[in-house]
Amino acid sequence: MQSQPTIRRLTKRPQFLAAAKGVSLSRGAVFIQRLDRRDEDPAIGVGFTATRKIGGAVVRNRAKRRLREAARALVPLHGVAGSDYVLVARQGTADRPWDRLLDDVASALTRLATLGGADPSRSRAPVPISDLPTPQDR
């Protein structure tokens, strides 16, 4: 039987900023960012955040508590070892039915597990001039 991966909390701002450079996916009431750390550490890092857009402190805290419980149940099952995840609460996270929230988190985690390490659409690498269409191509 396979042992459970070690889960550690992301607490520092640079860890959250690094995860934002990875792939991301939105499902229902949750937005999840995943960064493949590409190091030898098999631990899974998990962080949680909620902006003031979703409500006051009571609503934000409730949303983060619900995300923590969902992550506690699902990240060991669907998370990729050696990755960092940031779960971002969205507008309906605090009020979403529990089963639907679990479905949102599980589907996002499984989809992110199949995606590569970095999102090519978010790349800031310049396009070579030779790859740009010329007027004759139009």
Coordinates of N, CA and C in Angstrom, one line a residue:
M1 N 0.8 -1.2 0.0 CA 0.0 0.0 0.0 C 0.9 1.2 0.0
Q2 N 0.5 2.2 -0.8 CA 1.3 3.5 -0.9 C 1.0 4.4 0.3
S3 N 2.1 5.0 0.8 CA 2.0 5.8 2.0 C 1.5 7.2 1.5
Q4 N 0.8 7.9 2.5 CA 0.3 9.2 2.2 C 1.5 10.2 2.1
P5 N 1.4 11.1 1.1 CA 2.5 12.1 1.0 C 2.4 13.1 2.2
T6 N 3.5 13.7 2.5 CA 3.6 14.7 3.5 C 2.9 16.0 3.0
I7 N 2.1 16.6 3.8 CA 1.4 17.9 3.5 C 2.0 18.9 4.4
R8 N 2.4 20.1 3.7 CA 2.9 21.2 4.5 C 2.2 22.4 4.1
R9 N 2.1 23.4 5.0 CA 1.4 24.6 4.7 C 2.3 25.7 4.0
L10 N 1.8 26.4 3.1 CA 2.5 27.5 2.5 C 2.1 28.7 3.3
T11 N 3.1 29.4 3.9 CA 2.8 30.6 4.7 C 3.4 31.9 4.3
K12 N 4.4 31.8 3.5 CA 5.2 33.0 3.1 C 4.8 33.5 1.7
R13 N 4.7 34.8 1.6 CA 4.3 35.4 0.3 C 5.1 34.9 -0.9
P14 N 6.4 34.8 -0.8 CA 7.1 34.3 -2.0 C 6.6 32.9 -2.5
Q15 N 6.2 32.1 -1.6 CA 5.6 30.8 -1.9 C 4.3 30.9 -2.7
F16 N 3.5 31.8 -2.3 CA 2.2 32.1 -3.0 C 2.5 32.7 -4.4
L17 N 3.5 33.6 -4.5 CA 3.8 34.2 -5.8 C 4.4 33.2 -6.7
A18 N 5.2 32.3 -6.2 CA 5.8 31.3 -7.1 C 4.7 30.3 -7.6
A19 N 3.7 30.0 -6.8 CA 2.6 29.1 -7.2 C 1.8 29.8 -8.3
A20 N 1.7 31.1 -8.3 CA 0.9 31.9 -9.3 C 1.6 31.8 -10.7
K21 N 2.9 31.4 -10.7 CA 3.6 31.3 -12.0 C 3.3 29.9 -12.6
G22 N 2.7 29.0 -11.9 CA 2.4 27.7 -12.5 C 1.1 27.7 -13.2
V23 N 0.5 26.5 -13.3 CA -0.8 26.3 -14.0 C -1.9 26.6 -13.0
S24 N -3.0 27.0 -13.5 CA -4.1 27.4 -12.7 C -5.4 26.9 -13.4
L25 N -6.4 26.7 -12.5 CA -7.7 26.2 -13.0 C -8.8 26.7 -12.1
S26 N -9.9 27.0 -12.7 CA -11.1 27.5 -11.9 C -12.2 26.4 -12.1
R27 N -12.8 26.0 -11.0 CA -13.9 25.1 -11.0 C -14.9 25.5 -10.0
G28 N -16.1 25.9 -10.4 CA -17.2 26.3 -9.5 C -16.8 27.4 -8.5
A29 N -16.7 27.0 -7.3 CA -16.4 28.0 -6.2 C -15.0 28.1 -5.8
V30 N -14.0 27.5 -6.6 CA -12.6 27.5 -6.2 C -11.7 27.7 -7.4
F31 N -10.6 28.4 -7.1 CA -9.6 28.6 -8.1 C -8.3 28.0 -7.5
I32 N -7.7 27.1 -8.3 CA -6.5 26.5 -7.7 C -5.3 26.7 -8.6
Q33 N -4.2 27.1 -8.0 CA -2.9 27.2 -8.7 C -2.0 26.1 -8.3
R34 N -1.2 25.6 -9.3 CA -0.3 24.5 -9.0 C 1.1 24.8 -9.6
L35 N 2.1 24.6 -8.8 CA 3.5 24.8 -9.2 C 4.2 23.5 -9.0
D36 N 4.8 23.0 -10.0 CA 5.7 21.8 -9.9 C 7.1 22.4 -9.5
R37 N 7.5 22.1 -8.2 CA 8.7 22.7 -7.7 C 10.0 22.1 -8.4
R38 N 9.9 20.9 -8.9 CA 11.0 20.3 -9.6 C 12.2 20.2 -8.7
D39 N 12.0 19.8 -7.5 CA 13.0 19.5 -6.5 C 12.9 18.1 -6.0
E40 N 13.7 17.6 -5.2 CA 13.7 16.3 -4.7 C 12.7 16.0 -3.5
D41 N 12.1 17.1 -3.0 CA 11.2 17.0 -1.9 C 9.9 16.5 -2.3
P42 N 9.4 15.3 -1.9 CA 8.1 14.8 -2.3 C 6.9 15.4 -1.6
A43 N 7.1 16.3 -0.6 CA 6.0 16.9 0.1 C 5.2 17.8 -0.8
I44 N 3.9 17.9 -0.4 CA 2.9 18.7 -1.1 C 2.7 19.9 -0.3
G45 N 2.9 21.1 -0.9 CA 2.6 22.3 -0.2 C 1.2 22.8 -0.5
V46 N 0.5 23.3 0.5 CA -0.9 23.8 0.3 C -1.0 25.1 1.0
G47 N -1.6 26.1 0.3 CA -1.9 27.4 0.9 C -3.3 27.8 0.5
F48 N -3.8 28.8 1.3 CA -5.2 29.2 1.1 C -5.3 30.7 1.2
T49 N -6.1 31.3 0.3 CA -6.3 32.7 0.4 C -7.7 33.1 0.0
A50 N -8.2 34.2 0.4 CA -9.5 34.8 0.1 C -9.4 36.3 0.0
T51 N -9.8 36.9 -1.0 CA -9.7 38.3 -1.1 C -10.9 39.0 -0.5
R52 N -10.8 40.3 -0.3 CA -11.9 41.1 0.3 C -13.1 41.2 -0.7
K53 N -12.9 40.8 -1.9 CA -14.0 40.8 -2.9 C -15.1 39.9 -2.5
I54 N -14.8 38.8 -1.8 CA -15.8 37.8 -1.5 C -16.6 38.1 -0.2
G55 N -16.2 39.1 0.5 CA -16.9 39.5 1.7 C -16.0 40.0 2.8
G56 N -16.7 40.2 4.0 CA -15.9 40.6 5.2 C -15.1 39.5 5.8
A57 N -14.5 39.8 6.9 CA -13.6 38.8 7.6 C -14.3 37.5 7.9
V58 N -15.6 37.6 8.3 CA -16.3 36.4 8.7 C -16.5 35.5 7.5
V59 N -16.9 36.0 6.4 CA -17.1 35.2 5.2 C -15.8 34.7 4.7
R60 N -14.7 35.5 4.7 CA -13.4 35.0 4.2 C -12.9 33.9 5.1
N61 N -13.0 34.0 6.4 CA -12.6 33.0 7.3 C -13.4 31.7 7.1
R62 N -14.6 31.8 6.9 CA -15.5 30.6 6.7 C -15.1 29.9 5.4
A63 N -14.8 30.7 4.3 CA -14.4 30.2 3.0 C -13.1 29.4 3.2
K64 N -12.1 30.0 3.9 CA -10.8 29.4 4.0 C -10.9 28.1 4.9
R65 N -11.8 28.1 5.9 CA -11.9 26.9 6.7 C -12.5 25.8 5.9
R66 N -13.4 26.1 5.1 CA -14.0 25.1 4.2 C -13.0 24.6 3.2
L67 N -12.2 25.5 2.6 CA -11.1 25.0 1.7 C -10.1 24.2 2.4
R68 N -9.8 24.5 3.6 CA -8.8 23.7 4.4 C -9.3 22.3 4.6
E69 N -10.6 22.2 5.0 CA -11.1 20.8 5.2 C -11.2 20.0 3.9
A70 N -11.6 20.7 2.8 CA -11.6 20.0 1.5 C -10.2 19.6 1.1
A71 N -9.2 20.4 1.3 CA -7.9 20.1 0.9 C -7.3 18.9 1.8
R72 N -7.7 19.0 3.1 CA -7.2 17.9 4.0 C -7.8 16.5 3.5
A73 N -9.0 16.5 3.0 CA -9.5 15.3 2.5 C -9.1 14.9 1.1
L74 N -8.8 15.8 0.2 CA -8.6 15.5 -1.2 C -7.2 15.6 -1.7
V75 N -6.4 16.5 -1.1 CA -5.0 16.7 -1.6 C -4.2 15.4 -1.5
P76 N -4.3 14.7 -0.4 CA -3.5 13.4 -0.4 C -3.9 12.4 -1.4
L77 N -5.2 12.5 -1.9 CA -5.6 11.5 -2.9 C -5.3 12.0 -4.3
H78 N -5.5 13.3 -4.6 CA -5.4 13.8 -5.9 C -4.2 14.7 -6.2
G79 N -3.5 15.0 -5.2 CA -2.3 16.0 -5.3 C -1.1 15.2 -5.9
V80 N -0.3 16.0 -6.5 CA 1.0 15.5 -7.1 C 2.1 15.8 -6.2
A81 N 2.9 14.7 -5.9 CA 4.0 14.9 -5.0 C 5.0 15.9 -5.6
G82 N 5.6 16.7 -4.8 CA 6.6 17.7 -5.3 C 6.0 19.0 -5.8
S83 N 4.7 19.2 -5.5 CA 4.0 20.4 -6.0 C 3.5 21.2 -4.9
D84 N 3.3 22.5 -5.2 CA 2.6 23.4 -4.3 C 1.3 23.8 -4.9
Y85 N 0.3 23.9 -4.1 CA -1.1 24.3 -4.5 C -1.5 25.5 -3.6
V86 N -2.2 26.4 -4.3 CA -2.8 27.5 -3.6 C -4.3 27.5 -4.0
L87 N -5.1 27.3 -3.0 CA -6.6 27.3 -3.2 C -7.1 28.7 -2.9
V88 N -7.7 29.3 -3.9 CA -8.3 30.7 -3.7 C -9.8 30.6 -3.7
A89 N -10.3 31.2 -2.6 CA -11.8 31.2 -2.5 C -12.4 32.2 -3.5
R90 N -13.5 31.8 -4.0 CA -14.3 32.6 -4.9 C -15.6 33.0 -4.3
Q91 N -16.4 33.7 -5.0 CA -17.6 34.3 -4.4 C -18.5 33.3 -3.7
G92 N -18.7 32.1 -4.2 CA -19.7 31.2 -3.6 C -19.1 30.2 -2.7
T93 N -17.8 30.3 -2.4 CA -17.1 29.2 -1.6 C -17.8 29.1 -0.2
A94 N -18.1 30.1 0.5 CA -18.6 30.1 1.8 C -20.0 29.5 1.9
D95 N -20.8 29.6 0.8 CA -22.2 29.2 0.8 C -22.4 27.9 0.0
R96 N -21.5 27.5 -0.8 CA -21.7 26.3 -1.7 C -22.0 25.1 -0.9
P97 N -22.9 24.2 -1.3 CA -23.1 23.0 -0.6 C -21.8 22.2 -0.6
W98 N -21.6 21.5 0.5 CA -20.4 20.8 0.8 C -20.0 19.8 -0.3
D99 N -21.0 19.0 -0.7 CA -20.7 18.0 -1.7 C -20.2 18.6 -3.0
R100 N -20.9 19.7 -3.4 CA -20.5 20.4 -4.6 C -19.1 21.0 -4.5
L101 N -18.8 21.6 -3.3 CA -17.4 22.1 -3.1 C -16.4 21.0 -3.2
L102 N -16.7 19.9 -2.6 CA -15.7 18.8 -2.7 C -15.5 18.4 -4.2
D103 N -16.6 18.3 -4.9 CA -16.5 18.0 -6.4 C -15.7 19.0 -7.1
D104 N -15.9 20.3 -6.8 CA -15.1 21.4 -7.5 C -13.6 21.2 -7.2
V105 N -13.2 20.9 -6.0 CA -11.8 20.8 -5.6 C -11.3 19.5 -6.2
A106 N -12.0 18.4 -6.1 CA -11.5 17.1 -6.7 C -11.3 17.2 -8.2
S107 N -12.2 17.8 -8.9 CA -12.1 17.9 -10.3 C -11.0 18.8 -10.7
A108 N -10.8 19.9 -10.0 CA -9.7 20.8 -10.3 C -8.3 20.2 -10.0
L109 N -8.2 19.4 -8.9 CA -7.0 18.8 -8.6 C -6.6 17.7 -9.6
T110 N -7.6 16.9 -10.0 CA -7.3 15.8 -11.0 C -6.9 16.4 -12.4
R111 N -7.6 17.5 -12.7 CA -7.2 18.2 -14.0 C -5.9 18.8 -13.9
L112 N -5.5 19.4 -12.8 CA -4.2 20.0 -12.7 C -3.1 19.0 -12.7
A113 N -3.4 17.8 -12.2 CA -2.4 16.7 -12.2 C -2.1 16.2 -13.6
T114 N -3.0 16.4 -14.5 CA -2.7 16.0 -15.9 C -2.0 17.1 -16.7
L115 N -2.1 18.3 -16.2 CA -1.5 19.4 -17.0 C 0.0 19.4 -16.7
G116 N 0.8 20.0 -17.5 CA 2.3 20.1 -17.4 C 2.6 21.0 -16.2
G117 N 3.9 21.2 -16.1 CA 4.5 22.1 -15.0 C 4.2 23.5 -15.1
A118 N 4.3 24.1 -16.3 CA 4.1 25.5 -16.5 C 3.1 25.7 -17.6
D119 N 2.3 26.8 -17.5 CA 1.2 27.1 -18.4 C 1.9 27.9 -19.6
P120 N 1.9 27.3 -20.8 CA 2.6 28.0 -21.9 C 1.9 29.3 -22.3
S121 N 0.6 29.4 -22.0 CA -0.1 30.6 -22.4 C 0.3 31.8 -21.5
R122 N 0.9 31.5 -20.3 CA 1.3 32.5 -19.4 C 2.8 32.9 -19.5
S123 N 3.4 32.3 -20.5 CA 4.8 32.5 -20.7 C 5.1 33.9 -21.2
R124 N 6.2 34.5 -20.7 CA 6.5 35.8 -21.1 C 7.7 35.8 -22.1
A125 N 8.0 34.7 -22.6 CA 9.1 34.6 -23.6 C 8.6 35.3 -24.9
P126 N 9.5 36.1 -25.5 CA 9.1 36.7 -26.7 C 9.0 35.7 -27.9
V127 N 8.1 36.1 -28.8 CA 8.0 35.2 -30.0 C 9.1 35.6 -31.0
P128 N 9.8 34.6 -31.5 CA 10.8 35.0 -32.5 C 10.2 35.6 -33.7
I129 N 10.9 36.6 -34.3 CA 10.4 37.3 -35.5 C 10.2 36.4 -36.6
S130 N 11.0 35.3 -36.8 CA 10.8 34.4 -37.9 C 9.5 33.6 -37.8
D131 N 8.9 33.6 -36.6 CA 7.6 32.9 -36.4 C 6.4 33.8 -36.7
L132 N 6.6 35.1 -36.8 CA 5.5 36.0 -37.1 C 5.0 35.9 -38.5
P133 N 3.8 36.0 -38.8 CA 3.3 35.9 -40.2 C 3.8 37.2 -41.0
T134 N 4.1 36.9 -42.2 CA 4.6 38.0 -43.1 C 3.4 38.5 -43.9
P135 N 3.4 39.7 -44.5 CA 2.3 40.2 -45.3 C 2.0 39.2 -46.5
Q136 N 3.0 38.5 -47.0 CA 2.8 37.6 -48.1 C 1.9 36.4 -47.7
D137 N 2.0 36.0 -46.4 CA 1.3 34.9 -45.9 C -0.2 35.2 -45.7
R138 N -0.6 36.4 -45.7 CA -2.0 36.8 -45.5 C -2.8 36.7 -46.7

